[in-house]
Coordinates of N, CA and C in Angstrom, one line a residue:
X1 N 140.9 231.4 152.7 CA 141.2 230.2 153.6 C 142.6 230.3 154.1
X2 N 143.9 230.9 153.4 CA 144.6 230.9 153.9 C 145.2 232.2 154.5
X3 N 144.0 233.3 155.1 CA 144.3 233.8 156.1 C 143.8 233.3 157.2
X4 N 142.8 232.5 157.6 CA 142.4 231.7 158.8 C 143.5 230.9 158.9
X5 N 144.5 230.1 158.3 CA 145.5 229.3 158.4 C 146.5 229.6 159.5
X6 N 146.8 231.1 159.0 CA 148.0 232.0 159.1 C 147.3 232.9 160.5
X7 N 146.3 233.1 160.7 CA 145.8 233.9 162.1 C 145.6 232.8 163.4
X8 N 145.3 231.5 162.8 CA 145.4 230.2 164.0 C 146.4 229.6 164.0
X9 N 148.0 229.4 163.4 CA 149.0 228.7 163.9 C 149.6 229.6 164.9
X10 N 149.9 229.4 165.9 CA 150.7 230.0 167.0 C 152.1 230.4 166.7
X11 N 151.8 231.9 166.9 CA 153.4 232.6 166.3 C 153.9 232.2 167.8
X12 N 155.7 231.7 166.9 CA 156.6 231.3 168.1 C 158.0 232.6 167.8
X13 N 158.3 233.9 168.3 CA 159.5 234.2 168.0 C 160.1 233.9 168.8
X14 N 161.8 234.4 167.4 CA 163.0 233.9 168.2 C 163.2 234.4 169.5
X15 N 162.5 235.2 169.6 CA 163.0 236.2 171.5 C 162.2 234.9 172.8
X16 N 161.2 234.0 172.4 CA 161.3 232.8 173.5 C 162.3 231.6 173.6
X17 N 162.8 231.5 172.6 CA 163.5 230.4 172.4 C 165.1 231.0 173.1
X18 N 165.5 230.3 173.9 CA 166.8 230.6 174.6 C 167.8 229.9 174.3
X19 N 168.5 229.9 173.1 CA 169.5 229.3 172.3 C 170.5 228.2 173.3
X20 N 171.1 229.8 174.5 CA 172.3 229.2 175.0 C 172.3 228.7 176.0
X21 N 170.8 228.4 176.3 CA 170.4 227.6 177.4 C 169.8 226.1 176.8
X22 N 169.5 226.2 175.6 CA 169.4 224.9 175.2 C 170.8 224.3 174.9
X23 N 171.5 225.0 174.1 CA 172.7 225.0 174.0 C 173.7 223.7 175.4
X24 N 173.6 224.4 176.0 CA 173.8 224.3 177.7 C 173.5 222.9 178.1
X25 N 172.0 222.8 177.6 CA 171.4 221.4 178.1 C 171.7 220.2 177.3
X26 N 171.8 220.4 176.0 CA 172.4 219.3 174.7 C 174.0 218.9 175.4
X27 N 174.7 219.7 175.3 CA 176.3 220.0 176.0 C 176.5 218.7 177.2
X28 N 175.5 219.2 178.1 CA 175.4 218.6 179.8 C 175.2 217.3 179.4
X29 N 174.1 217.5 178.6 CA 173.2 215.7 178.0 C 174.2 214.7 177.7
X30 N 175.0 215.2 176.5 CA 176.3 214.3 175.8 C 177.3 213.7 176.6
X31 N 177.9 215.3 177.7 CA 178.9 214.9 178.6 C 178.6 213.4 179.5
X32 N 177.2 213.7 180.3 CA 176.3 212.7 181.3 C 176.5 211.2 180.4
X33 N 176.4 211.1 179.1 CA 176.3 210.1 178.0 C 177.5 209.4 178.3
X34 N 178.6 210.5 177.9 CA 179.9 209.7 177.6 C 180.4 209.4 178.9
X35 N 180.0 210.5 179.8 CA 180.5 209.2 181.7 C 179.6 208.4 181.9
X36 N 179.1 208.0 181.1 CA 178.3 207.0 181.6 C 179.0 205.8 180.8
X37 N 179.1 206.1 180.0 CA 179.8 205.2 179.2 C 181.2 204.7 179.9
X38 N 181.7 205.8 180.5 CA 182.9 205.5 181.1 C 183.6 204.6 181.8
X39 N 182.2 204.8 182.7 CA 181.8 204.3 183.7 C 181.4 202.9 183.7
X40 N 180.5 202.6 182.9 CA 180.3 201.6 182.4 C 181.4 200.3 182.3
X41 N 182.5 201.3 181.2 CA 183.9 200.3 181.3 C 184.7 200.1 182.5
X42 N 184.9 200.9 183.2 CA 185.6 200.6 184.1 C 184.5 199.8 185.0
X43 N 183.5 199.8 185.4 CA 182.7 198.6 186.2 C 183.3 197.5 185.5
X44 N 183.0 197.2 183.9 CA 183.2 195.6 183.4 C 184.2 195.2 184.2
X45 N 186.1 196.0 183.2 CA 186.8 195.6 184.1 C 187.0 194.9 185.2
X46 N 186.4 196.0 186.4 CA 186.7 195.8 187.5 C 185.7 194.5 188.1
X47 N 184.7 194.5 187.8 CA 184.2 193.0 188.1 C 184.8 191.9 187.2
X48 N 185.4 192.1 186.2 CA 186.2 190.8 185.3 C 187.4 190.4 186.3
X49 N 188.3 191.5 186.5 CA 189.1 191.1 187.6 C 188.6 190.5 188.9
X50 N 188.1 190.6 189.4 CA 187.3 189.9 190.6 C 186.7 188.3 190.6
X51 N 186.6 188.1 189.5 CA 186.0 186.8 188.8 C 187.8 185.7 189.4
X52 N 187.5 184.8 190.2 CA 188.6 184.2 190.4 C 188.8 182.6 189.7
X53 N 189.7 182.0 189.4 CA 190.2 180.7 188.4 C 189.9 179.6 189.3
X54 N 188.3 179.8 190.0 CA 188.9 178.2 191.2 C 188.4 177.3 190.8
X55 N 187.2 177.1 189.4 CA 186.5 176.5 188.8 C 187.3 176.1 187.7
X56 N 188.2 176.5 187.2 CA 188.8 176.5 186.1 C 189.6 175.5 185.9
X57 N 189.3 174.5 185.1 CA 190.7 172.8 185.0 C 191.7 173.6 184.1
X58 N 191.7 174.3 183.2 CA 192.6 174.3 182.2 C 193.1 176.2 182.5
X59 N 194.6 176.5 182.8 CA 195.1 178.1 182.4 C 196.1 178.1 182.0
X60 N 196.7 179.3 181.5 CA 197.9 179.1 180.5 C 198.3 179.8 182.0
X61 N 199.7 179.2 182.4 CA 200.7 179.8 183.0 C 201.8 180.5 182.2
X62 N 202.1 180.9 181.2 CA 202.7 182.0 180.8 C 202.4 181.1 178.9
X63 N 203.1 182.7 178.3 CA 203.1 182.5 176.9 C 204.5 183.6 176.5
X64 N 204.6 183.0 175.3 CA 206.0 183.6 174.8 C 206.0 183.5 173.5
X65 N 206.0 184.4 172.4 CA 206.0 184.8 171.1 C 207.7 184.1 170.7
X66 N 207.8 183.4 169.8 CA 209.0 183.1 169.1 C 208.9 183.8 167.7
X67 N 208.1 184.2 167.0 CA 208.3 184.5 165.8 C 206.8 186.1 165.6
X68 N 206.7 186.0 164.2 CA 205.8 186.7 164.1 C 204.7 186.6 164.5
X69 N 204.1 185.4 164.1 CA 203.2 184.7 164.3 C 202.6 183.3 165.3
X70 N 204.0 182.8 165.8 CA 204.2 181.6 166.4 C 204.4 181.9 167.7
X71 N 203.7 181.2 168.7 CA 203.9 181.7 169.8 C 204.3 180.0 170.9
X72 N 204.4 180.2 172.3 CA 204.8 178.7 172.8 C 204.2 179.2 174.1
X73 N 203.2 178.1 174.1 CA 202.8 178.7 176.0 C 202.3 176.9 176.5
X74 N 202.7 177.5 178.0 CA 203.0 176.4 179.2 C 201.9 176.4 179.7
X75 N 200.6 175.5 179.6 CA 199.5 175.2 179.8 C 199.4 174.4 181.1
X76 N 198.8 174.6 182.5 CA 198.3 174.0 183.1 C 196.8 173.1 183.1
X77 N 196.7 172.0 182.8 CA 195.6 171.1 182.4 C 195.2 170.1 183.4
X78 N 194.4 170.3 184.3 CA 194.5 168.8 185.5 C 195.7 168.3 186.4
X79 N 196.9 169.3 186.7 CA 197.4 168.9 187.5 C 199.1 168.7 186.5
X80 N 198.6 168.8 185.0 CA 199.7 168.4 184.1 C 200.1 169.5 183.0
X81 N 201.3 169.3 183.5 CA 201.8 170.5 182.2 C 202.1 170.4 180.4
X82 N 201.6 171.1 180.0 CA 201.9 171.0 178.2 C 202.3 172.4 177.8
X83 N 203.9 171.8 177.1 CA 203.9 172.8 176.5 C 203.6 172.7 175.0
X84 N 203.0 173.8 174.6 CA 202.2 173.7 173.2 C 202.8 174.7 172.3
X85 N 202.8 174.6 171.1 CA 203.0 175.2 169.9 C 201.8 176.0 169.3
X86 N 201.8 177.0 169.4 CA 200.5 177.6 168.3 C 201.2 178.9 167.2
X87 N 200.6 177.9 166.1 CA 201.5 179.3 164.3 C 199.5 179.2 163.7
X88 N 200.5 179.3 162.6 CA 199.4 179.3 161.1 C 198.7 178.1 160.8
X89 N 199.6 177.3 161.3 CA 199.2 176.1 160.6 C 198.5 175.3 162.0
X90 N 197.9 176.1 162.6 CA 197.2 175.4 164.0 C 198.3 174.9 165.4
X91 N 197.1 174.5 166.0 CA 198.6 173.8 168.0 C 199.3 173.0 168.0
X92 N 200.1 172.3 168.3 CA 200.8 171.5 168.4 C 201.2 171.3 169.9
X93 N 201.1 169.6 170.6 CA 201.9 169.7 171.7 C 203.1 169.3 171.5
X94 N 203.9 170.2 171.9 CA 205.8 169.9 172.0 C 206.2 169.3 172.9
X95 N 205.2 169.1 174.3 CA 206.0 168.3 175.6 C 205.1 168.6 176.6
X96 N 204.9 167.4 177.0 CA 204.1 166.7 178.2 C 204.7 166.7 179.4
X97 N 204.8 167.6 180.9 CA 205.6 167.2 181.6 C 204.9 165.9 182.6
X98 N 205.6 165.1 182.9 CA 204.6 164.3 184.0 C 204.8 165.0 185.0
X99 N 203.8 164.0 185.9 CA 203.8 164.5 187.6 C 203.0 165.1 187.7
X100 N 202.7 165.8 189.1 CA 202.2 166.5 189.0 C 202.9 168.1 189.2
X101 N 202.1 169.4 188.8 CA 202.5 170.8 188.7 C 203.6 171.5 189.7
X102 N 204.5 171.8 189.6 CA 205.1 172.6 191.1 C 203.8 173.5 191.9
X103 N 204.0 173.5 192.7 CA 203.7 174.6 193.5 C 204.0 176.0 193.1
X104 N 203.3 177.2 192.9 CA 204.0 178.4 193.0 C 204.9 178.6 194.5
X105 N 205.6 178.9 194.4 CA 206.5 179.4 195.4 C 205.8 180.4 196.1
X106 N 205.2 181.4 195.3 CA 204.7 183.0 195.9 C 203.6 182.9 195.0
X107 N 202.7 182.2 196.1 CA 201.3 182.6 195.3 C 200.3 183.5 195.1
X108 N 199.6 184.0 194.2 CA 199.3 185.4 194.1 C 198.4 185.8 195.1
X109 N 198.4 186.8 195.9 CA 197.6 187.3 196.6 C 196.5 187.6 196.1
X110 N 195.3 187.2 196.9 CA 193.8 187.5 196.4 C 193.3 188.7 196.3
X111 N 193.0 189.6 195.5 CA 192.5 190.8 195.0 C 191.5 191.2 196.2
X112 N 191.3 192.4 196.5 CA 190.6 193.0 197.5 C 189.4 193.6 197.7
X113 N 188.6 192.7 198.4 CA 187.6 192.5 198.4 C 187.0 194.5 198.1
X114 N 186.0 194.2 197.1 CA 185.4 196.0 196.7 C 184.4 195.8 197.6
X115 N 184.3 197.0 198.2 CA 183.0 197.4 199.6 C 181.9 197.4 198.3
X116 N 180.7 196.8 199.1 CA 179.3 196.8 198.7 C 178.6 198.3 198.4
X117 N 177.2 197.9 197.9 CA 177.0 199.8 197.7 C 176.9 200.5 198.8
X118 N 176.4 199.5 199.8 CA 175.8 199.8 201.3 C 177.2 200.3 201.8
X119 N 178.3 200.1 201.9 CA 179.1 200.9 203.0 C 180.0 201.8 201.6
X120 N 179.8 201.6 200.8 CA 180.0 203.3 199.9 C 179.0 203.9 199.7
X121 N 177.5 203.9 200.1 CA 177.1 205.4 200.4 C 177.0 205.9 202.1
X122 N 177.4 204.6 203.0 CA 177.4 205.4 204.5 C 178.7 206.0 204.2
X123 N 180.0 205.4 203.7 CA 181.1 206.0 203.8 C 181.0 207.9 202.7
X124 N 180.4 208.1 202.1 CA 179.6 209.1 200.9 C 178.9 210.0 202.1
X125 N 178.0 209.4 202.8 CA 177.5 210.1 203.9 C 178.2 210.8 204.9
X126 N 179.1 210.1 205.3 CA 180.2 210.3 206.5 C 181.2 211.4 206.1
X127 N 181.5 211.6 204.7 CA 181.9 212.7 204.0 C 181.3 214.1 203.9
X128 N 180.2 213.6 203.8 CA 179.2 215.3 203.8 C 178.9 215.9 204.9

């Protein structure tokens, strides 16, 4: 019985198997993997940046570390400013300003608009 076994399994030698061409293709596989990965992050990013604050009632206009742990940041809230305390021991408001917010003097320029897929692959085309 177990020479019929051994006369019907399909001998495979090592002279078909092409090491450094599999080799080759595992290699290419991982690389394709990890830019994709890459890629990936830098998309998030770049659409997080694009996401703009016009919906937003509440942003911190700056922050500033006093200690190790304890930091003090100037909270824009509805038109009203707080400056707040945050440690260990939870936030605290230190000061309410009334009125309403200043104006920025030099307000930030709006980030620039990223071309659609449609005119980066004519502009991809126009290259070839």
């Amino acid at each position: 019985m177990q020479r019929w076994a051994c006369a019907l399994a399909p001998a495979v030698s090592s002279a078909e198997i092409n090491v450094g061409g599999e080799l080759l293709r595992v290699l290419l596989s991982l690389a394709a993997v990890i830019a994709l990965i890459f890629v990936a992050g830098w998309m998030s990013r770049r659409l997080q940046a694009r996401s703009l604050p016009g919906g937003r009632r509440i942003r911190c206009v700056e922050s500033m570390a006093v200690g190790a742990r304890e930091r003090v940041l100037l909270i824009d809230a509805d038109g009203k400013r707080l400056l707040v305390g945050v440690g260990q021991g939870g936030m605290r408001t230190l000061h309410v300003y009334e009125g309403a917010a200043p104006a920025d003097a030099n307000p930030p320029a709006p980030p620039p608009a990223a071309p659609n897929f449609a005119q980066l692959l004519s502009r991809w085309k126009g290259k070839s």
